[in-house]
Short mmCIF file of C-alpha atoms in Angstrom, two decimals:
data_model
loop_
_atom_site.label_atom_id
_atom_site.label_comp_id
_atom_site.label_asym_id
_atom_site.label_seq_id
_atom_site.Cartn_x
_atom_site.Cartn_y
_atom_site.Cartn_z
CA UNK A 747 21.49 -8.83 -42.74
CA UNK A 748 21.70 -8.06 -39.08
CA UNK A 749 18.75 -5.27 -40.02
CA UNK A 750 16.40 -8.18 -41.12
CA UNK A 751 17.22 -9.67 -37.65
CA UNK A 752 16.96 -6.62 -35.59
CA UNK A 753 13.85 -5.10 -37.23
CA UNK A 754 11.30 -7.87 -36.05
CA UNK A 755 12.50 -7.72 -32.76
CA UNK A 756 12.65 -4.40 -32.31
CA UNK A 757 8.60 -4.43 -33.62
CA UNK A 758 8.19 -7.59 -30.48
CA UNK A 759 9.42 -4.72 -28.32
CA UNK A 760 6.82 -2.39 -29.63
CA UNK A 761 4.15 -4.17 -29.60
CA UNK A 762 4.80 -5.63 -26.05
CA UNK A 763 4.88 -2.40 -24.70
CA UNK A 764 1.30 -1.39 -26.95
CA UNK A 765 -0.04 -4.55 -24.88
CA UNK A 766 0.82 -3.73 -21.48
CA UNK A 767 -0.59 -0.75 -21.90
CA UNK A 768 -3.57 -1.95 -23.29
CA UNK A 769 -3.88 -4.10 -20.48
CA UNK A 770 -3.41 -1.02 -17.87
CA UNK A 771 -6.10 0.72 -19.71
CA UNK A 772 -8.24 -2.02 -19.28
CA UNK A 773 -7.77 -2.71 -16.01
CA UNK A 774 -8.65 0.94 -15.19
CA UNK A 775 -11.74 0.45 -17.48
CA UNK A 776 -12.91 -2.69 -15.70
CA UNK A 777 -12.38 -1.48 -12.01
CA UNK A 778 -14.57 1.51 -12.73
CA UNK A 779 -17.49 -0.65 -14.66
CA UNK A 780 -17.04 -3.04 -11.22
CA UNK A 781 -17.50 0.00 -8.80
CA UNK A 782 -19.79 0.02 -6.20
CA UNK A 783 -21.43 3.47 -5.63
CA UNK A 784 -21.17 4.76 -2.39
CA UNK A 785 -24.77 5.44 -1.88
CA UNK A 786 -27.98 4.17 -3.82
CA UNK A 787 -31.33 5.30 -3.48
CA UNK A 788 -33.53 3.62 -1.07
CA UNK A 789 -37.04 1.67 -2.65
CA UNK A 790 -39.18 3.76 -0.89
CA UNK A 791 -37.44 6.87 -1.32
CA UNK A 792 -39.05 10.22 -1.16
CA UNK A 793 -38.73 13.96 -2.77
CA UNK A 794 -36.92 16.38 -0.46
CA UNK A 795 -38.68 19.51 0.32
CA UNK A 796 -38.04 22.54 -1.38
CA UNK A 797 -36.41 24.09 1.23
CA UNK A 798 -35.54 23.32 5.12
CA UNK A 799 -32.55 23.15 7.85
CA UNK A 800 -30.11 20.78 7.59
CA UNK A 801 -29.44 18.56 10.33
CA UNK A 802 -26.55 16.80 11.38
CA UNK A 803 -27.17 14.12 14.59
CA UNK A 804 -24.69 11.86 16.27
CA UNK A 805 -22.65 11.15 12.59
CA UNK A 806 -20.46 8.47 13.06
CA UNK A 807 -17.88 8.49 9.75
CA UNK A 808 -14.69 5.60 8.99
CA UNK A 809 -12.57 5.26 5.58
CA UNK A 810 -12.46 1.57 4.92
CA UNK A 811 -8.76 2.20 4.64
CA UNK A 812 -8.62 3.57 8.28
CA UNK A 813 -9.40 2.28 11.56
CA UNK A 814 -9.58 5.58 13.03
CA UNK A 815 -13.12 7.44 12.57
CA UNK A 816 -12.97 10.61 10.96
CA UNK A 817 -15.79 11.75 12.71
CA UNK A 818 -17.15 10.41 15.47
CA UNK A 819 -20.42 11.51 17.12
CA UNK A 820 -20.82 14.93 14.97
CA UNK A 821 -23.81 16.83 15.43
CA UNK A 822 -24.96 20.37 13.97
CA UNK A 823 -27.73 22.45 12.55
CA UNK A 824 -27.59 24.61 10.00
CA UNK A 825 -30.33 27.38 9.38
CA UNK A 826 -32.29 28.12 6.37
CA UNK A 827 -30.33 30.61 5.25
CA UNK A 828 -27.52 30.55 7.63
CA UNK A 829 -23.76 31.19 6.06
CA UNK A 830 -21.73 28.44 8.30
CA UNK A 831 -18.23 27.80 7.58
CA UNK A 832 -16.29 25.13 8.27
CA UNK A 833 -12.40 25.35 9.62
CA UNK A 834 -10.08 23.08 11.01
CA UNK A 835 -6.15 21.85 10.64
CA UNK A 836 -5.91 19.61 7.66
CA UNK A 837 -7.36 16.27 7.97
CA UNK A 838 -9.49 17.61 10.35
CA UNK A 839 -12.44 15.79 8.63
CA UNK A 840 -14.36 18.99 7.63
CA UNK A 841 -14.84 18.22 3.15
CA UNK A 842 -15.79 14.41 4.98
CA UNK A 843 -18.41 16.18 7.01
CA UNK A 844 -19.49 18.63 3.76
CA UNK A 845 -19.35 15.80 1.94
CA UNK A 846 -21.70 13.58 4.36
CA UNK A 847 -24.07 16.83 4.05
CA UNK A 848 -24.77 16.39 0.07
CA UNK A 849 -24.77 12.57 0.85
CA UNK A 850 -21.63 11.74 -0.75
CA UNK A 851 -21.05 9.43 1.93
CA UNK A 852 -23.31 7.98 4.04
CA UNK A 853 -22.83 7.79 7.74
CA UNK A 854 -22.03 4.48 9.57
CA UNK A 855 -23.95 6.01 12.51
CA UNK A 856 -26.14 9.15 13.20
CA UNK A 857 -28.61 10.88 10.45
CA UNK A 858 -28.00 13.39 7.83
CA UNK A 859 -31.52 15.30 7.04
CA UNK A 860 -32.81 18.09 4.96
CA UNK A 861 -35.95 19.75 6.01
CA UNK A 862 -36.44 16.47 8.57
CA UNK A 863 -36.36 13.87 5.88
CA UNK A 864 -33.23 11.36 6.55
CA UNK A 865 -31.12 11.60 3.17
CA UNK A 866 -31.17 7.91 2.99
CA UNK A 867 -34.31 7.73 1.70
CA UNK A 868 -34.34 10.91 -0.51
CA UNK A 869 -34.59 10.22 -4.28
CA UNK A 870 -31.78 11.31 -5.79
CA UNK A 871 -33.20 13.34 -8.30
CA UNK A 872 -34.18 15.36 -5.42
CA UNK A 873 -31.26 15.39 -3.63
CA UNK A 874 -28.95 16.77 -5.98
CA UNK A 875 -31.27 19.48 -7.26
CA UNK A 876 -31.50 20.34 -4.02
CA UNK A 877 -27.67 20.01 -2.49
CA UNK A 878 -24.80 21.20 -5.02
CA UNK A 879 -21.18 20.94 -3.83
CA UNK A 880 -18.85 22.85 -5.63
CA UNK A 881 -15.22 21.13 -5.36
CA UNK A 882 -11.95 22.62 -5.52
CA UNK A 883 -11.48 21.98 -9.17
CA UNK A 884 -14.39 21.46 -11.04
CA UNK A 885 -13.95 18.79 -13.47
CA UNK A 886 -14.68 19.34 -17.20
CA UNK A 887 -14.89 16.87 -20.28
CA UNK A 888 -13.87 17.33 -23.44
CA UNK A 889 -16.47 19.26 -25.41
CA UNK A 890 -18.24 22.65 -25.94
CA UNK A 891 -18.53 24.67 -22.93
CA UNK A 892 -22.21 24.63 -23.13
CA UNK A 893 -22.06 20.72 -23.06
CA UNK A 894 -20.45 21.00 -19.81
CA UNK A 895 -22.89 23.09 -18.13
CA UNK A 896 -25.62 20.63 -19.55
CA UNK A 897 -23.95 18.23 -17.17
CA UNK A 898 -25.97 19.63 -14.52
CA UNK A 899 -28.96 19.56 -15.57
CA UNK A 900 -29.34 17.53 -19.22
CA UNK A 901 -32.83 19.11 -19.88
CA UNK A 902 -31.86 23.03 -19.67
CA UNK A 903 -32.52 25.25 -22.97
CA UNK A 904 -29.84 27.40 -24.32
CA UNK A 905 -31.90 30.63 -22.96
CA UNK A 906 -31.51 28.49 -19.50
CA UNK A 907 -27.95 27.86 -19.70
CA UNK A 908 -27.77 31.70 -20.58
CA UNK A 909 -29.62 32.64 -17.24
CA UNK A 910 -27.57 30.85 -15.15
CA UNK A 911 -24.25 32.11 -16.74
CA UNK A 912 -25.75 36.10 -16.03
CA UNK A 913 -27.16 34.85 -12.47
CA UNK A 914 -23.16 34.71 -11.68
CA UNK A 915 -22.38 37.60 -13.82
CA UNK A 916 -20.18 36.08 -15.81
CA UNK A 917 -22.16 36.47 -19.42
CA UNK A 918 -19.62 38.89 -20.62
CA UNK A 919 -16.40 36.96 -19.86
CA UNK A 920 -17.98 33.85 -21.74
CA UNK A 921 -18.94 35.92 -24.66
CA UNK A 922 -15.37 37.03 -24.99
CA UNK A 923 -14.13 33.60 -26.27
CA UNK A 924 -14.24 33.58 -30.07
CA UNK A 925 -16.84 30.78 -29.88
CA UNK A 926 -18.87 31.83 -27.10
CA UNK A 927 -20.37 28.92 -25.32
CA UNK A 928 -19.60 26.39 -28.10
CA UNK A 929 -15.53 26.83 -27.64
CA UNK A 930 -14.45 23.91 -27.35
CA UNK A 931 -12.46 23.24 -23.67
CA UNK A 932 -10.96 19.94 -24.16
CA UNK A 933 -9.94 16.89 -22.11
CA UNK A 934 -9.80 18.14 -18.13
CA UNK A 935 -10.80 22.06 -19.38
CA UNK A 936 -7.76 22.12 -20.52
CA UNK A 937 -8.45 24.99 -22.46
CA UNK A 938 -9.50 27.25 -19.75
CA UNK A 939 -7.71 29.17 -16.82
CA UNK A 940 -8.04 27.40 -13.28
CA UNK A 941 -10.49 30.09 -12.78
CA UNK A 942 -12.34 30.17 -15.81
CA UNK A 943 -13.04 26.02 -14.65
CA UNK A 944 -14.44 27.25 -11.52
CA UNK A 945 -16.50 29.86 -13.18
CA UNK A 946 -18.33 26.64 -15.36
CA UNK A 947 -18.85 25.13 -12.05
CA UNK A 948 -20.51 27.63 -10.48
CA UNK A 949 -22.60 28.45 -13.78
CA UNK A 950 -23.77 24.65 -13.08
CA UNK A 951 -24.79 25.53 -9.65
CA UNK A 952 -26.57 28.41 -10.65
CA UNK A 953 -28.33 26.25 -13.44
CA UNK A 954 -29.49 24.00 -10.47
CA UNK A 955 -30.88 27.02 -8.42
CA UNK A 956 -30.31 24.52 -5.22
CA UNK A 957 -31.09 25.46 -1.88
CA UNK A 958 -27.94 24.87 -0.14
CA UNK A 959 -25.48 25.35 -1.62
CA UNK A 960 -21.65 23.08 -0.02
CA UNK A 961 -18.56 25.14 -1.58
CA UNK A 962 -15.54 23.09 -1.06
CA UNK A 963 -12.22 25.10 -0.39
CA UNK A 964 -13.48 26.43 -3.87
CA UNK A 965 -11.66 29.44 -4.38
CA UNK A 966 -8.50 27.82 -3.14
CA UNK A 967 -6.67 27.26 -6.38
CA UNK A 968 -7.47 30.30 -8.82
CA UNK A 969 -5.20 32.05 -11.18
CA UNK A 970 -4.80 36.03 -10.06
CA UNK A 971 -6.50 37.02 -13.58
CA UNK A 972 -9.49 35.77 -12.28
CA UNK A 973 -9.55 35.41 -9.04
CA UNK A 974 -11.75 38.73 -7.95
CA UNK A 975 -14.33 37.55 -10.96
CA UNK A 976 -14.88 34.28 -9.36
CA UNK A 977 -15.06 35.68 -5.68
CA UNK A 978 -17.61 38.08 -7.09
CA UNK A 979 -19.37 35.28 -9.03
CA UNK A 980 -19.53 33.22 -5.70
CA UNK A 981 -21.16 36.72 -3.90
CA UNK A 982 -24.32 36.61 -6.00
CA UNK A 983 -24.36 32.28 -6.04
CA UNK A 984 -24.51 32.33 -2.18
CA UNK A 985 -27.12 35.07 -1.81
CA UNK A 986 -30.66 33.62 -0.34
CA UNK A 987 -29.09 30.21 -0.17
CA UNK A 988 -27.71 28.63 3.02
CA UNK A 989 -23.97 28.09 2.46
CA UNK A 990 -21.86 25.64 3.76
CA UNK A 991 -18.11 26.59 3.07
CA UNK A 992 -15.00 24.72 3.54
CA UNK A 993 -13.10 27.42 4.51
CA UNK A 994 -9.13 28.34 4.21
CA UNK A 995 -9.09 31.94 4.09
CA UNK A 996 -9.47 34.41 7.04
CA UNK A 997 -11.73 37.05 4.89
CA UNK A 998 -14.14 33.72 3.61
CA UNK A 999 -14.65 32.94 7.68
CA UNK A 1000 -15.26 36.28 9.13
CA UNK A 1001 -18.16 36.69 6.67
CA UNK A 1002 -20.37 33.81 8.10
CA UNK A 1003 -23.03 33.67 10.41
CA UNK A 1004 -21.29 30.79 12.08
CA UNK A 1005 -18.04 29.04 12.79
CA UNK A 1006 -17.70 25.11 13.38
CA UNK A 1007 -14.33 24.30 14.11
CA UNK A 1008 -13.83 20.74 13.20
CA UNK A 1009 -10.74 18.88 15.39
CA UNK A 1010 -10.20 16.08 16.60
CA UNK A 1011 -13.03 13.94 15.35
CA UNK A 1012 -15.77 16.36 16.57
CA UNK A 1013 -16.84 19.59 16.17
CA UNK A 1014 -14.59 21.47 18.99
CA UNK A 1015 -16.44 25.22 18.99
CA UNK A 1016 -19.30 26.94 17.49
CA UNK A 1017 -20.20 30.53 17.42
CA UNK A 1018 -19.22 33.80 15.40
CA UNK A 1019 -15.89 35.04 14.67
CA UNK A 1020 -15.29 37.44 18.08
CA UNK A 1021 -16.87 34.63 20.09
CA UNK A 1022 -14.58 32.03 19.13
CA UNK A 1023 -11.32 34.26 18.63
CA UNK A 1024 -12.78 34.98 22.69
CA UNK A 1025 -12.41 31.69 23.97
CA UNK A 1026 -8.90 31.89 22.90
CA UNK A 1027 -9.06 28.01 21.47
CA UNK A 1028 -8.71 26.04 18.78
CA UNK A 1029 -9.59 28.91 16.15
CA UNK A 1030 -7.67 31.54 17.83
CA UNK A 1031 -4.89 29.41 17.00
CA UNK A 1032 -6.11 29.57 13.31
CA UNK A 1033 -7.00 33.20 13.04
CA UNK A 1034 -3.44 33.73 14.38
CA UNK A 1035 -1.65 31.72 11.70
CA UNK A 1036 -3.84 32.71 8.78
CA UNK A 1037 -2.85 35.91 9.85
CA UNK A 1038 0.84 35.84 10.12
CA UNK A 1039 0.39 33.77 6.74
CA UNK A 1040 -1.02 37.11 5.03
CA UNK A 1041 1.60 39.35 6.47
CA UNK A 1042 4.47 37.42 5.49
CA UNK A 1043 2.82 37.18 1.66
CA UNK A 1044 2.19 40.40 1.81
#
């Protein structure tokens, strides 16, 4: 008797909670179908050139949530070419200043330009064959691994895909999976190593063939079994390209052409390595603690 009672009610309870989170789900679902994109493409946009400096003048940068600019009055060139990395404490504002390079964001004042067209009114397709960032963590969906690296570039043959997996030289650790490039990698790459993630984003970059290329504090969260394949994969990606890194590690820095230090909503120095660790500044500071970091690991 009291199991007759108990039985619906325990089934209310059930499906209550099935409902709420239904109604989470589609809240998510609705919120993202109601974003706004960040940036559109202008109406009388135009292609970027193939190739050209990238020009940073007077960038004025704000997150709606904040009325403190993260940048404010920014202003740098960067070579054809040129290796520049980017450094600065955390929150510094230097992956908002990468990011404002790929257009990402768009400035509230100042100009972002490529080859001396404004990125405003660059067609997208343009832009992102032309710009790749390469995040952190490279996010995968759930499919083959070959459907991933489609993601950059929809069009690209199998004998494409290929090309761009040996331009990284990383053809033999795909080929070691027992379904090559169709393995499946699940939701998030589950599947993979940290490492093995970042080596399908950088395969995507390579399937680009972009001429600058914006690596964001990319090889900051790799798995030791990897690590030196990825580093090595990143070696060939960056050569003939100009680079703009996001940079954590002392080794990743001293290797540049150029070093923007990026504090206090500006960019506080410029130069090489010895001529910054000279001024005895802000990256002195840095070199000194990134230092001390890898002695006490060591």
């Amino acid at each position: 008797m009291l199991s007759s009672l108990f039985d619906p009610v325990q089934q209310l309870s059930q499906l209550y909670n099935t409902v709420q989170s239904a109604g989470a789900a589609l809240n998510k679902l609705f919120s993202i179908l109601d974003a706004v994109p960040e940036v559109d493409e202008h109406p009388a946009a135009i292609e970027l050139p193939e190739t050209g400096e990238l020009k940073v003048t007077g960038v004025l940068f704000a997150y709606d949530a904040s009325p403190v600019p993260a940048l404010d009055g920014v202003s740098i060139t960067v070579g054809v070419g040129e290796k520049l990395a980017l450094v600065g404490p955390t929150g510094a504002g230097k992956s908002t200043l990468a990011k404002l390079m790929a257009r990402l964001y768009d400035p509230a004042a100042g100009t972002v330009e490529f080859g001396d067209v404004n990125l405003k009114m660059a067609t997208m397709g343009s832009l992102r064959s032309r710009i790749v960032v390469v995040p952190q963590e490279g996010f995968l969906f759930n499919g083959t691994i070959r459907d991933n690296l489609r993601i950059a570039r929809a069009d690209a043959t199998d004998a494409e895909i290929e090309s761009g997996i040996a331009a990284i030289g990383a053809t033999e650790h795909f080929a070691q999976f027992s379904d090559g490039l169709d393995t499946q990698v699940r939701e998030r790459g589950s599947r993979l190593s940290a490492g093995e993630r970042q080596l399908v984003a950088l395969a995507r970059a390579a399937l680009v063939d972009p001429a600058v290329l914006i690596l964001d504090e990319a090889t900051s969260n790799l798995d030791p079994g990897t690590e030196a394949e990825v580093e090595h994969a990143l070696e060939r990606l960056m050569t003939g390209r100009t680079v703009i890194v996001v940079a954590h590690r002392l080794s990743t820095v001293q290797r540049a052409d150029r070093i923007a230090v990026v504090a206090d909503t500006r960019i506080a120095e410029l130069g090489t390595h010895s001529e910054l660790l000279a001024l005895n500044g802000h990256y002195a500071q840095l070199a000194n603690a990134w230092a001390q970091s890898h002695s006490i690991t060591s």
